[in-house]
CSV table of C-alpha atoms and ligand atoms in Angstrom, one decimal:
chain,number,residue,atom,x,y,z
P,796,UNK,CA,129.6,116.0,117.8
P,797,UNK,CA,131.8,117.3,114.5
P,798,UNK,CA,129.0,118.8,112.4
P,799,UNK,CA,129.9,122.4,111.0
P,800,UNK,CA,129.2,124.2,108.1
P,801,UNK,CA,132.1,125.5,106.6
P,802,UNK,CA,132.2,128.0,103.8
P,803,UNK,CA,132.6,125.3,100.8
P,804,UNK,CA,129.4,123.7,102.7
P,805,UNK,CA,127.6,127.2,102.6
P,806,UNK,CA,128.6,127.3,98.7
P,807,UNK,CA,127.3,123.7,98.6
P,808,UNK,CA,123.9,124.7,100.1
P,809,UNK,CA,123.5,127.7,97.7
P,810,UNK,CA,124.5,125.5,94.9
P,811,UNK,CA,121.9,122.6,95.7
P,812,UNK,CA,119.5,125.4,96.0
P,813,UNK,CA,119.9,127.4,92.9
P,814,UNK,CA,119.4,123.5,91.0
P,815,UNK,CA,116.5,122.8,93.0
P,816,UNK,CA,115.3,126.3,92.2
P,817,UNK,CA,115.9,125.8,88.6
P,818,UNK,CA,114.0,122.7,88.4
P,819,UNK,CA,111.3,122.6,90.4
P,820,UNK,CA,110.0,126.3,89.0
P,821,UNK,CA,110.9,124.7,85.6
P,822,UNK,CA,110.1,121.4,84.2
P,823,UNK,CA,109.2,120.2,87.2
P,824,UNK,CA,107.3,122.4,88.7
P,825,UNK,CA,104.2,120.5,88.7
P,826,UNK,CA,105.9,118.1,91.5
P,827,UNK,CA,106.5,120.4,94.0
P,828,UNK,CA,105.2,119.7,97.4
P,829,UNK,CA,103.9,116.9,95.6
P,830,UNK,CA,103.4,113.0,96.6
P,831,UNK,CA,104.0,112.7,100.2
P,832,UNK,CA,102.3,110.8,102.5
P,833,UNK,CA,98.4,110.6,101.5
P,834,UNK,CA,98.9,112.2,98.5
P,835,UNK,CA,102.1,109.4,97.3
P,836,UNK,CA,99.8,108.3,94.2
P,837,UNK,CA,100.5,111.7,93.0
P,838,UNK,CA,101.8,112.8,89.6
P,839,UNK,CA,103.6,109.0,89.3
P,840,UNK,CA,105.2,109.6,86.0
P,841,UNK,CA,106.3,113.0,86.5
P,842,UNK,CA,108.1,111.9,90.0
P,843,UNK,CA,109.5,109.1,87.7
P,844,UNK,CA,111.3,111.2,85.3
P,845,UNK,CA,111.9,113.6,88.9
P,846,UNK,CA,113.8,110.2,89.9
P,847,UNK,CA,115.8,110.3,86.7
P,848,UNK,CA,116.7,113.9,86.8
P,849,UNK,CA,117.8,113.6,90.5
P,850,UNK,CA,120.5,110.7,88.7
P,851,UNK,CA,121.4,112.5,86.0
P,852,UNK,CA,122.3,115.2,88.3
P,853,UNK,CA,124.2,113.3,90.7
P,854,UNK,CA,121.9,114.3,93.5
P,855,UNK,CA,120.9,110.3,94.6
P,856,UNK,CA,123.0,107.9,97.0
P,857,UNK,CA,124.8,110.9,98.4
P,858,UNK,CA,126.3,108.9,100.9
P,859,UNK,CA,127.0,105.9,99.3
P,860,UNK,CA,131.3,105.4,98.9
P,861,UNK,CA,131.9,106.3,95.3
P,862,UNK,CA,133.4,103.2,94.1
P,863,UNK,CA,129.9,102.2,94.6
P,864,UNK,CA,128.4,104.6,92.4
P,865,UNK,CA,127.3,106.8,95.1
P,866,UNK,CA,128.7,110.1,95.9
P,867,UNK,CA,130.7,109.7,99.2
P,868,UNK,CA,129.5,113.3,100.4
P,869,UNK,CA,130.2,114.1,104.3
P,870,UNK,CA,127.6,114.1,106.7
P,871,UNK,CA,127.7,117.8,106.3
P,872,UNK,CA,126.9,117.6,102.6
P,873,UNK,CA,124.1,115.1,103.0
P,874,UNK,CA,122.7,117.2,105.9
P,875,UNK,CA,123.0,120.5,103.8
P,876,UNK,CA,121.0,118.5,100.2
P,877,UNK,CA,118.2,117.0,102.0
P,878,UNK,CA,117.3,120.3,104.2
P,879,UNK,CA,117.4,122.6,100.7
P,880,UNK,CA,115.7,119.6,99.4
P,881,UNK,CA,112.6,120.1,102.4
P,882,UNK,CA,112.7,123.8,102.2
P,883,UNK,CA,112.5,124.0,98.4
P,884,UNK,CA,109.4,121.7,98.1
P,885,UNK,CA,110.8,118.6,97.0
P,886,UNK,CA,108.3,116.0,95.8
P,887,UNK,CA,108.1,112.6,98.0
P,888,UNK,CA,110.9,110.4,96.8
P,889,UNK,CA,109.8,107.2,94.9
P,890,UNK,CA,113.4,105.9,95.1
P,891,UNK,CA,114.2,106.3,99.0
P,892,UNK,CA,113.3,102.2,99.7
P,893,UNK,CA,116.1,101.4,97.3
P,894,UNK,CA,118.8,104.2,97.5
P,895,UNK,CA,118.2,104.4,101.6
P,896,UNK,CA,117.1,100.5,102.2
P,897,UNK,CA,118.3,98.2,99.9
P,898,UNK,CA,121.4,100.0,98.3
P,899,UNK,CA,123.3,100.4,101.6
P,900,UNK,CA,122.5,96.1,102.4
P,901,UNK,CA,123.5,95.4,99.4
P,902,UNK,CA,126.7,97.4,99.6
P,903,UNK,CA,127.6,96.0,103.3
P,904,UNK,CA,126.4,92.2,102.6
P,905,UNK,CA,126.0,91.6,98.6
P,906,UNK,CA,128.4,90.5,96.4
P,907,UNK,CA,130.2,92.0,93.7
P,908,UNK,CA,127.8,90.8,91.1
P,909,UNK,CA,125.3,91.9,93.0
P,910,UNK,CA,126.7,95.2,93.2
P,911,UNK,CA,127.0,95.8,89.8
P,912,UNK,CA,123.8,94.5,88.8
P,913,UNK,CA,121.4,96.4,91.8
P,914,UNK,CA,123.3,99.9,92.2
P,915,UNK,CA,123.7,101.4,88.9
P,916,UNK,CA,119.6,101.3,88.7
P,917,UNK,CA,118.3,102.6,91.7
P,918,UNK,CA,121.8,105.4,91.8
P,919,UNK,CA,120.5,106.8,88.1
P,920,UNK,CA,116.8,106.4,89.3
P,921,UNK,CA,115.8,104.0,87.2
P,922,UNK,CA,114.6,100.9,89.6
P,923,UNK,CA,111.9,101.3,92.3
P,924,UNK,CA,112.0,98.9,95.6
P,925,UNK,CA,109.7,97.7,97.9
P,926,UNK,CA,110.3,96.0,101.6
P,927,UNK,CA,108.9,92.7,101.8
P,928,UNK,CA,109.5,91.5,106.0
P,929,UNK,CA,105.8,92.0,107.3
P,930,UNK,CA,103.1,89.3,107.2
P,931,UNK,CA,99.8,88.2,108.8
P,932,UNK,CA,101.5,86.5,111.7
P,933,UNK,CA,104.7,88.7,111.4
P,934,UNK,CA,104.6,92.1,112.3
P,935,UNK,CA,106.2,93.1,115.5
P,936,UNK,CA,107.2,89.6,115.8
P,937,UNK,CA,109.3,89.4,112.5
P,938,UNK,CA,110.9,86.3,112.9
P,939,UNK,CA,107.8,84.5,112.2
P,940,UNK,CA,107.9,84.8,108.7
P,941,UNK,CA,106.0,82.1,106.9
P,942,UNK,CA,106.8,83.2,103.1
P,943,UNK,CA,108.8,80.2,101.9
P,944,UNK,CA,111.2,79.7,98.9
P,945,UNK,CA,113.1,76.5,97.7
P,946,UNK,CA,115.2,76.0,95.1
P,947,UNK,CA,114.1,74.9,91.7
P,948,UNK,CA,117.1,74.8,89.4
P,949,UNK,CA,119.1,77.9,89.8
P,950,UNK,CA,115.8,79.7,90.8
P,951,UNK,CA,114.1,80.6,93.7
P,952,UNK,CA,110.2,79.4,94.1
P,953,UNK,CA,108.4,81.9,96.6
P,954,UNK,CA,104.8,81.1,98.0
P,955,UNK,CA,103.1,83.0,100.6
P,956,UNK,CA,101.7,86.1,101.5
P,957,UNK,CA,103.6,89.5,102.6
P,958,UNK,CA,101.3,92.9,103.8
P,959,UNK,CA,101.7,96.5,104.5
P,960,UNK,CA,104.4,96.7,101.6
P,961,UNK,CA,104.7,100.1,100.8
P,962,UNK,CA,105.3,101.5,97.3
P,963,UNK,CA,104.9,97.3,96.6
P,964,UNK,CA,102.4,98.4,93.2
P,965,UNK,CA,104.5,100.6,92.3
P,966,UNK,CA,107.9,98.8,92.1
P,967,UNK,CA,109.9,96.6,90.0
P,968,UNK,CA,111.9,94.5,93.0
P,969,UNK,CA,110.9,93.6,96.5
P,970,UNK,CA,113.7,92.8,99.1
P,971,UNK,CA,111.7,89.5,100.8
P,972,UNK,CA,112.6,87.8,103.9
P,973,UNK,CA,111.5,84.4,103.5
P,974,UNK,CA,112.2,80.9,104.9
P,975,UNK,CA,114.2,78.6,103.1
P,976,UNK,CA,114.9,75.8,105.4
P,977,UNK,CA,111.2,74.2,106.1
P,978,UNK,CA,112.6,72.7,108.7
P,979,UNK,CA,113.6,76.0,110.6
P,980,UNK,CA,112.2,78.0,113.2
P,981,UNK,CA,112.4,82.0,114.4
P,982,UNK,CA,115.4,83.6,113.3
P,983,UNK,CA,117.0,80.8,111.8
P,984,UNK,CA,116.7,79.5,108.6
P,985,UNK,CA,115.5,82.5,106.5
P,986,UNK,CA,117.2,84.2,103.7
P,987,UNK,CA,116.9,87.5,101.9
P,988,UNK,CA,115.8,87.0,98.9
P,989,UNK,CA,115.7,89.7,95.8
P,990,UNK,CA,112.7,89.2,93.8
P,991,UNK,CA,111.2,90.8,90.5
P,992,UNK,CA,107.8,92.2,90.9
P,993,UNK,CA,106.8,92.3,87.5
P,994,UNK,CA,105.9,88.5,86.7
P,995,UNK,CA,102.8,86.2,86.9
P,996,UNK,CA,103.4,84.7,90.3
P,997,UNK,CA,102.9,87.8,91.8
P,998,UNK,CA,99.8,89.8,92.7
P,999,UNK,CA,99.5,92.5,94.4
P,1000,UNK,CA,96.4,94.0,95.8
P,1001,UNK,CA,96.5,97.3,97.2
P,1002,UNK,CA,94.9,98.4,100.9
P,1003,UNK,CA,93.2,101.4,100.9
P,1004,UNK,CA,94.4,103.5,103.7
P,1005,UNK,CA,92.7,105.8,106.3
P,1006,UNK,CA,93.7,108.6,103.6
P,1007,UNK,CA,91.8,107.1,101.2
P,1008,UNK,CA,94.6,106.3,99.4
P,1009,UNK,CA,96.8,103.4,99.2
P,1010,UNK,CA,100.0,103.6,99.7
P,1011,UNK,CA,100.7,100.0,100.8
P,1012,UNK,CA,99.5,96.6,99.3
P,1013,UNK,CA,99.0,93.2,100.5
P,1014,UNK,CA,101.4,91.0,97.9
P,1015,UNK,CA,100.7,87.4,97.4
P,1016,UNK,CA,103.3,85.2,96.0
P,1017,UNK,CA,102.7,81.6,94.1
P,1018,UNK,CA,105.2,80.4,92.3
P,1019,UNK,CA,107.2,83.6,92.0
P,1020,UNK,CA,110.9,83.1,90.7
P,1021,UNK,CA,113.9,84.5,91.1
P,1022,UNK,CA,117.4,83.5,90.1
P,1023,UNK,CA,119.4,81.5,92.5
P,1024,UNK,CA,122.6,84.1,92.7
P,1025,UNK,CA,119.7,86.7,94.1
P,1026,UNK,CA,120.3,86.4,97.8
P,1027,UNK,CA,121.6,88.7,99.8
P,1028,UNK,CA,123.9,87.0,102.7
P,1029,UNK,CA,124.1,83.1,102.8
P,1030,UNK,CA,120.9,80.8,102.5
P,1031,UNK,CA,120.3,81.2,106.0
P,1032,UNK,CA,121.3,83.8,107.1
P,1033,UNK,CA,118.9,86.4,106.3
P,1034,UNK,CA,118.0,87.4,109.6
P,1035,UNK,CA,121.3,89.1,110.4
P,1036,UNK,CA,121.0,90.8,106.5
P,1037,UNK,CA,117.3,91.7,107.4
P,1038,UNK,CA,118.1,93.4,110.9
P,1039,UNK,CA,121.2,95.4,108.9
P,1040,UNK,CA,118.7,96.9,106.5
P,1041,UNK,CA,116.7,98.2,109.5
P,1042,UNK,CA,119.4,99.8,111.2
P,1043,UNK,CA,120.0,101.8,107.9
P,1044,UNK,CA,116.3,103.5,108.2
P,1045,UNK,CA,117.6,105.6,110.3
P,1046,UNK,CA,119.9,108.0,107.8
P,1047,UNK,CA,120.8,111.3,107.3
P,1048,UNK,CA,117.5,112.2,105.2
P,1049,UNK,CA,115.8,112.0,108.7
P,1050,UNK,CA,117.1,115.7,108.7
P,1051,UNK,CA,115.0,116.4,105.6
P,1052,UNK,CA,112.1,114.9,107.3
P,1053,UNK,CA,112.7,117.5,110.2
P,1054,UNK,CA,112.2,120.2,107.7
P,1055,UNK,CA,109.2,118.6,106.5
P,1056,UNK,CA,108.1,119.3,109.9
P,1057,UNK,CA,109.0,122.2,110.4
P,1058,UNK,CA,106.9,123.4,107.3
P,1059,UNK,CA,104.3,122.1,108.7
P,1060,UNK,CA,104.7,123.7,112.1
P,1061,UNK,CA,104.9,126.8,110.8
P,1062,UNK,CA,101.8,126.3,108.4
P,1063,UNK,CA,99.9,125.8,111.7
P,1064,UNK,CA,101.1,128.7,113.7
P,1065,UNK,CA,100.4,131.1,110.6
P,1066,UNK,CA,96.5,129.4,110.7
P,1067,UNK,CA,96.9,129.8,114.6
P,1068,UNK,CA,97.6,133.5,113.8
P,1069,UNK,CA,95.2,134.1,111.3
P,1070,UNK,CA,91.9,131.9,113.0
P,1071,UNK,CA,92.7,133.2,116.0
P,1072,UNK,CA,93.4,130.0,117.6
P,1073,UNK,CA,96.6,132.1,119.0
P,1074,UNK,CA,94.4,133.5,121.7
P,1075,UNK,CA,93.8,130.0,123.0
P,1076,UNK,CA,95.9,129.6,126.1
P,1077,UNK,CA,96.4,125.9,125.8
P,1078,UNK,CA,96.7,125.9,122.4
P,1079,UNK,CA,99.6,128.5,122.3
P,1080,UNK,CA,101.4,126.3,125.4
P,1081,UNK,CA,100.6,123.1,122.5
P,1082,UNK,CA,102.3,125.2,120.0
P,1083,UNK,CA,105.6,126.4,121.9
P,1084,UNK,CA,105.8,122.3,123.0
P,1085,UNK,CA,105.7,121.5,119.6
P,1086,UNK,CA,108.5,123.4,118.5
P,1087,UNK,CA,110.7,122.9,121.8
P,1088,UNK,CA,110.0,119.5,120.8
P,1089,UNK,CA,111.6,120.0,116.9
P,1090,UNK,CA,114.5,121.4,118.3
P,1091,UNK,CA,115.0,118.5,120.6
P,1092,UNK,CA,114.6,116.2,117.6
P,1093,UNK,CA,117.1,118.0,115.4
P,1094,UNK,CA,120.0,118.3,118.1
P,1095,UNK,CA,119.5,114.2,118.9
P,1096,UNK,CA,119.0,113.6,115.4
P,1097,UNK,CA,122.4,115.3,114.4
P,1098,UNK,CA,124.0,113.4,117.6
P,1099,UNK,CA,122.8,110.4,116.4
P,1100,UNK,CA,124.2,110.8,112.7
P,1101,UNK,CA,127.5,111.5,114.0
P,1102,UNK,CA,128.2,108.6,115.3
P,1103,UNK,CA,130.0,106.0,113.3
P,1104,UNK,CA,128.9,103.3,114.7
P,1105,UNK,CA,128.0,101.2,111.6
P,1106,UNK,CA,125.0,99.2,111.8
P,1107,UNK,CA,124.9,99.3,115.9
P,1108,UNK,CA,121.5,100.7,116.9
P,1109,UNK,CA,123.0,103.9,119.6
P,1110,UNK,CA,121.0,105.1,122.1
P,1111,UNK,CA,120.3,108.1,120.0
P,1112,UNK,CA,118.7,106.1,117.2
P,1113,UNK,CA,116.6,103.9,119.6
P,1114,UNK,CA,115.4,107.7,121.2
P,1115,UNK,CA,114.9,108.8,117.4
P,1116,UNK,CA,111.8,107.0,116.0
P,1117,UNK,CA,109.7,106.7,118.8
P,1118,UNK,CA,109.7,110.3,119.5
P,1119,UNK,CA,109.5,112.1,116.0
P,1120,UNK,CA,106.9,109.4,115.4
P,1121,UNK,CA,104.9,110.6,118.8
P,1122,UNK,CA,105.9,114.1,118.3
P,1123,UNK,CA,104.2,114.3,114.6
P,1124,UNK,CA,101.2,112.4,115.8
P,1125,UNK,CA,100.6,114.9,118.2
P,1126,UNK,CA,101.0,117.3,115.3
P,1127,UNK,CA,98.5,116.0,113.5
P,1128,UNK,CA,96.1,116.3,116.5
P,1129,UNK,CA,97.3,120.2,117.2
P,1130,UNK,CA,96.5,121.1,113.6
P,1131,UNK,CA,93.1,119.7,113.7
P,1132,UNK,CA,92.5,121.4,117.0
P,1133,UNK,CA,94.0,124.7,115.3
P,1134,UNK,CA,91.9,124.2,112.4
P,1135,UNK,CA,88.5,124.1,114.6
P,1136,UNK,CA,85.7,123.2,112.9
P,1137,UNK,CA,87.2,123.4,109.5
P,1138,UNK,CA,89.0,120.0,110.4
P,1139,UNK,CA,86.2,118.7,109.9
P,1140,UNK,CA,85.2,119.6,106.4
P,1141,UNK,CA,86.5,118.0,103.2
P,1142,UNK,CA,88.6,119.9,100.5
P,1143,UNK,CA,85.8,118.2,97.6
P,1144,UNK,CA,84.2,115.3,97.0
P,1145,UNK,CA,84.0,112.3,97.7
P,1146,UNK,CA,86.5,112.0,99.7
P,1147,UNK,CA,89.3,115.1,99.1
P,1148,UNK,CA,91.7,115.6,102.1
P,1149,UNK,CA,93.6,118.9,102.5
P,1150,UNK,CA,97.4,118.4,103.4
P,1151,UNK,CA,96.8,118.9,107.0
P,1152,UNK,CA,93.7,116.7,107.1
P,1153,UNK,CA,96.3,114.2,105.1
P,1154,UNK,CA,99.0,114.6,107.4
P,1155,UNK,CA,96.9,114.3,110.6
P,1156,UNK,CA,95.5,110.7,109.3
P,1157,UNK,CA,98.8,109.4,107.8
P,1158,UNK,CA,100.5,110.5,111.2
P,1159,UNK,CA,98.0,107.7,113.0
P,1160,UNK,CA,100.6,104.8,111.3
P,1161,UNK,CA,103.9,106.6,112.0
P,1162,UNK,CA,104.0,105.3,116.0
P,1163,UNK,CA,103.3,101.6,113.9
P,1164,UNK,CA,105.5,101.3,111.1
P,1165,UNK,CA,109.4,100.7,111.4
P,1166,UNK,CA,108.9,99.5,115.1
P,1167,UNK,CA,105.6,100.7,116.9
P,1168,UNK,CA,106.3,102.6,119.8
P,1169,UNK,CA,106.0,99.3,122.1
P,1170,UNK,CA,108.3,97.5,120.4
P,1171,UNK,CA,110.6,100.7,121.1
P,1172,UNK,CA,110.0,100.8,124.0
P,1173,UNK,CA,110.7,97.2,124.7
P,1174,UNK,CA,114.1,97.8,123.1
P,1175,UNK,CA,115.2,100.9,124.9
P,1176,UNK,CA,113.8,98.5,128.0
P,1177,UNK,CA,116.7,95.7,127.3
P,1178,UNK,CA,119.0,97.4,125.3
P,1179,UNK,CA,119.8,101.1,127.0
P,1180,UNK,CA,118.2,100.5,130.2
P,1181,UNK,CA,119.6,96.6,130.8
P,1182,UNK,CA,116.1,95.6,132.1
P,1183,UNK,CA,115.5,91.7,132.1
P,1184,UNK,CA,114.1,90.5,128.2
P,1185,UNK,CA,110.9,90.0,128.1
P,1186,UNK,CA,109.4,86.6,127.7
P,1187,UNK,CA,109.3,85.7,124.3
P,1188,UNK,CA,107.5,82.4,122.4
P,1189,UNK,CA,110.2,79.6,122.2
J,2025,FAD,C1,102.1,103.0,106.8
J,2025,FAD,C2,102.8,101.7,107.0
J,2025,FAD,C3,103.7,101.3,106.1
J,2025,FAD,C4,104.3,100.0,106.2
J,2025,FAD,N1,105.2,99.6,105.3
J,2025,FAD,C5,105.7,98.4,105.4
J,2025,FAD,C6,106.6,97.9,104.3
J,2025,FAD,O1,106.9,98.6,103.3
J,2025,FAD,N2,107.1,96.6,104.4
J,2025,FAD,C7,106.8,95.8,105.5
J,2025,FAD,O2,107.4,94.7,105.6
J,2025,FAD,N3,106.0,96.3,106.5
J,2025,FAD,C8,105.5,97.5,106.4
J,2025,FAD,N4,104.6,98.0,107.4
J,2025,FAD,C9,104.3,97.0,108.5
J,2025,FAD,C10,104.9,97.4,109.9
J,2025,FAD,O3,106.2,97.1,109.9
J,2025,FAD,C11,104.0,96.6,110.9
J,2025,FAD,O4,102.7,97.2,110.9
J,2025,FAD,C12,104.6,96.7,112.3
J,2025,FAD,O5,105.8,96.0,112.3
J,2025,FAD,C13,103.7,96.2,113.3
J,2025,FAD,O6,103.3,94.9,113.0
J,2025,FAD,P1,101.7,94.5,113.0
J,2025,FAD,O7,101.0,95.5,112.1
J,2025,FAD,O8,101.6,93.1,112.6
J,2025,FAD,O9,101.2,94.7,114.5
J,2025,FAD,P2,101.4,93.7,115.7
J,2025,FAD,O10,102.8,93.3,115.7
J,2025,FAD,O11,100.4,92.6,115.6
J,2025,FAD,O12,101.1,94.7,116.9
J,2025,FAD,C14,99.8,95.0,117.3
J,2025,FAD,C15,99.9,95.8,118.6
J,2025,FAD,O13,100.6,95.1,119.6
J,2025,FAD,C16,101.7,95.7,120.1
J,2025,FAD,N5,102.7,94.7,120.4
J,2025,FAD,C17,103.2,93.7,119.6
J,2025,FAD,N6,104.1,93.0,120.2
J,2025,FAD,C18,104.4,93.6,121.4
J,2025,FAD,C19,105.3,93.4,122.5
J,2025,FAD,N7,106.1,92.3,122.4
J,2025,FAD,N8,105.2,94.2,123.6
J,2025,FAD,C20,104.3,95.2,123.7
J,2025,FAD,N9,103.4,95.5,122.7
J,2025,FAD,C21,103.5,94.7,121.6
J,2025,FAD,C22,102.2,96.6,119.0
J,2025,FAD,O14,102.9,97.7,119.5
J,2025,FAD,C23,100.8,97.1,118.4
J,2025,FAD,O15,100.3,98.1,119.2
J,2025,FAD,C24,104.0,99.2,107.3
J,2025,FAD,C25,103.1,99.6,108.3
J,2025,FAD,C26,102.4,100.9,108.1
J,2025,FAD,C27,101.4,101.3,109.1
């Protein structure tokens, strides 16, 4: 593992601070801490114009090349931004689907018109982007995607029905895999299709969540259009685009979200101190696990992002979700327990959540979303551990 922090880094970090700083106690203070999960309807515009100044600045697609409008910075530098970014408050990002998602699938399978057309916006912050894979019958089973398209013309003609798309009321394009040879079955035949979500064959009908908010929608599409040149890959073959977007969920802002965490830990032991739920002897051995268990995160997450193994999934990355995922849900369920009977009382009414109440309900979904903690499982089965594949439908 090559990851040190040199002096220039250190000068880096203070730099990225002092901005931060300067923003977030400025015109921006009223995002701070603001709009993560639970609470990700918050402040909307402000977090827009946040998007913006992030651009403006410079401080989106850090690790994007430069000829692609991104900023090419090491893993270092990346590192360094998205901790001072944690520590200082930073709101939740409305951009990350685009700039961590779709910028980096477009950049290793688009064309050059495609380039030009989809980086620029989501690099100055100006285009939001939802993930459109997930569907009724397609969940953990992906490659049953029903959502059609067929050419009309030179546009695409999408019926169906996606669900659980995150951020989709929210954005203005929707990455959606979709099957556009009827004949096809499984992983064949589907193609990854970029789709506008501002138009009248779209609707969108958001879910509310556990939180009480809704920070994903069901999205139904009837006669939605999109031009013909807006596939990513070949007709076809939008499986092999739709699994490289995956292994790209995996990046260097999962440091960030260790921070995150890390705030949050120490939130808890300062109420642990204060309620006296310090005392507790298995709540104090709870506590200890919980940060032995951060520091395991952080040294396999840093192993993990210094690899360059392109869009392989290594070991370290199939170790990575399922256990931050596990280890945040148990979290949630030590800060309750820390909490006492406060955890049970709402912030206001009718339904007002503090952030650890917010966190602890939001944490339910993390061992489901971007591969549920079976489906991880089954992988580390086949892929690390060489066990026989499980049986699968034909
Ligand atoms: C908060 C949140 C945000 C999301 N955002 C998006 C988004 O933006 N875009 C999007 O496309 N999707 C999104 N999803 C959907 C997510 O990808 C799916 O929920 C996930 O893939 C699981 O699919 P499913 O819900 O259909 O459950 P199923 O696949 O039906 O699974 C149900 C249960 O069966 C288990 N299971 C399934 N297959 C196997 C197996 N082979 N072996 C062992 N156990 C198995 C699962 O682990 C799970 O416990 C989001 C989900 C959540 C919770």
């Amino acid at each position: 593992m090559h990851l040190r922090f040199d002096e220039e880094d250190e000068a880096f970090r203070r730099e990225v601070a002092r901005w931060l700083e300067e923003q977030l106690s400025g015109e921006f203070a009223s995002v701070r801490g603001r709009g993560g999960p639970g609470d990700e309807h918050a402040l909307l515009e402000e977090r827009r114009a946040w998007e913006k100044r992030l651009g403006e600045a410079g401080w989106t697609c850090l690790g994007w090349p430069v000829e692609c409008g991104g900023r090419g910075f090491s893993l270092a530098r990346q590192t360094l931004f998205y901790e001072e970014y944690a520590r200082a408050g930073g709101p939740g990002r409305l951009g990350h689907i685009g700039e961590g998602l779709l910028g980096p699938t477009v950049i290793a399978f688009g064309t050059e018109e495609q380039k030009e057309r989809f980086l620029p916006p989501i690099a100055r912050g100006e285009e939001l982007w939802c993930q459109g894979y997930s569907e009724p019958n397609a969940g953990s089973d992906l490659a049953n995607v029903q959502t059609r398209a067929e050419l009309d013309g030179n546009q695409w003609v999408l019926h169906g029905q996606k669900v659980w798309t995150s951020w989709a009321q929210w954005s203005d394009w929707c990455f959606v895999l979709c099957r556009t040879d009827p004949e096809s079955q499984r992983h064949a035949g589907l193609s990854y299709l970029l789709v506008p979500m501002n138009q009248a064959g779209i609707e969108i009908r958001p879910i509310v969540q556990i939180t009480g908010t809704s920070e994903f929608s069901e999205v139904f599409f009837d006669g939605a259009r999109t031009d013909e040149r807006n596939v990513v890959g070949a007709p076809g073959q939008g499986w092999k685009v739709a699994m490289g977007t995956l292994a790209f969920e995996r990046g260097a802002s999962t440091l960030g979200q260790q921070h995150n965490f890390q705030n949050e830990l120490q939130h808890i032991i300062e109420i642990a101190k204060a309620n006296g739920a310090s005392r507790d002897p298995v709540l104090r051995q709870r506590l200890a696990d919980a940060w032995i268990g951060l520091e395991i995160m952080r040294y396999n997450a840093l192993r993990m992002l210094s690899r360059e193994d392109g869009t392989e999934l290594s070991p370290e990355a199939m170790i990575t979700k399922i256990y931050w995922a596990t280890w945040h849900r148990e979290l949630g369920k030590l800060a309750m327990d820390v909490l006492g009977d406060e955890a049970e009382i709402l912030e206001g009414a009718p339904y007002e959540l503090s952030s650890l109440q917010r966190m602890y309900l939001f944490t339910r979904s993390e061992t489901i979303y971007a591969g549920s903690n079976q489906i991880q499982r089954n992988i580390i089965s086949e892929r690390a551990l060489g066990l026989p594949r499980e049986p699968r439908p034909q």
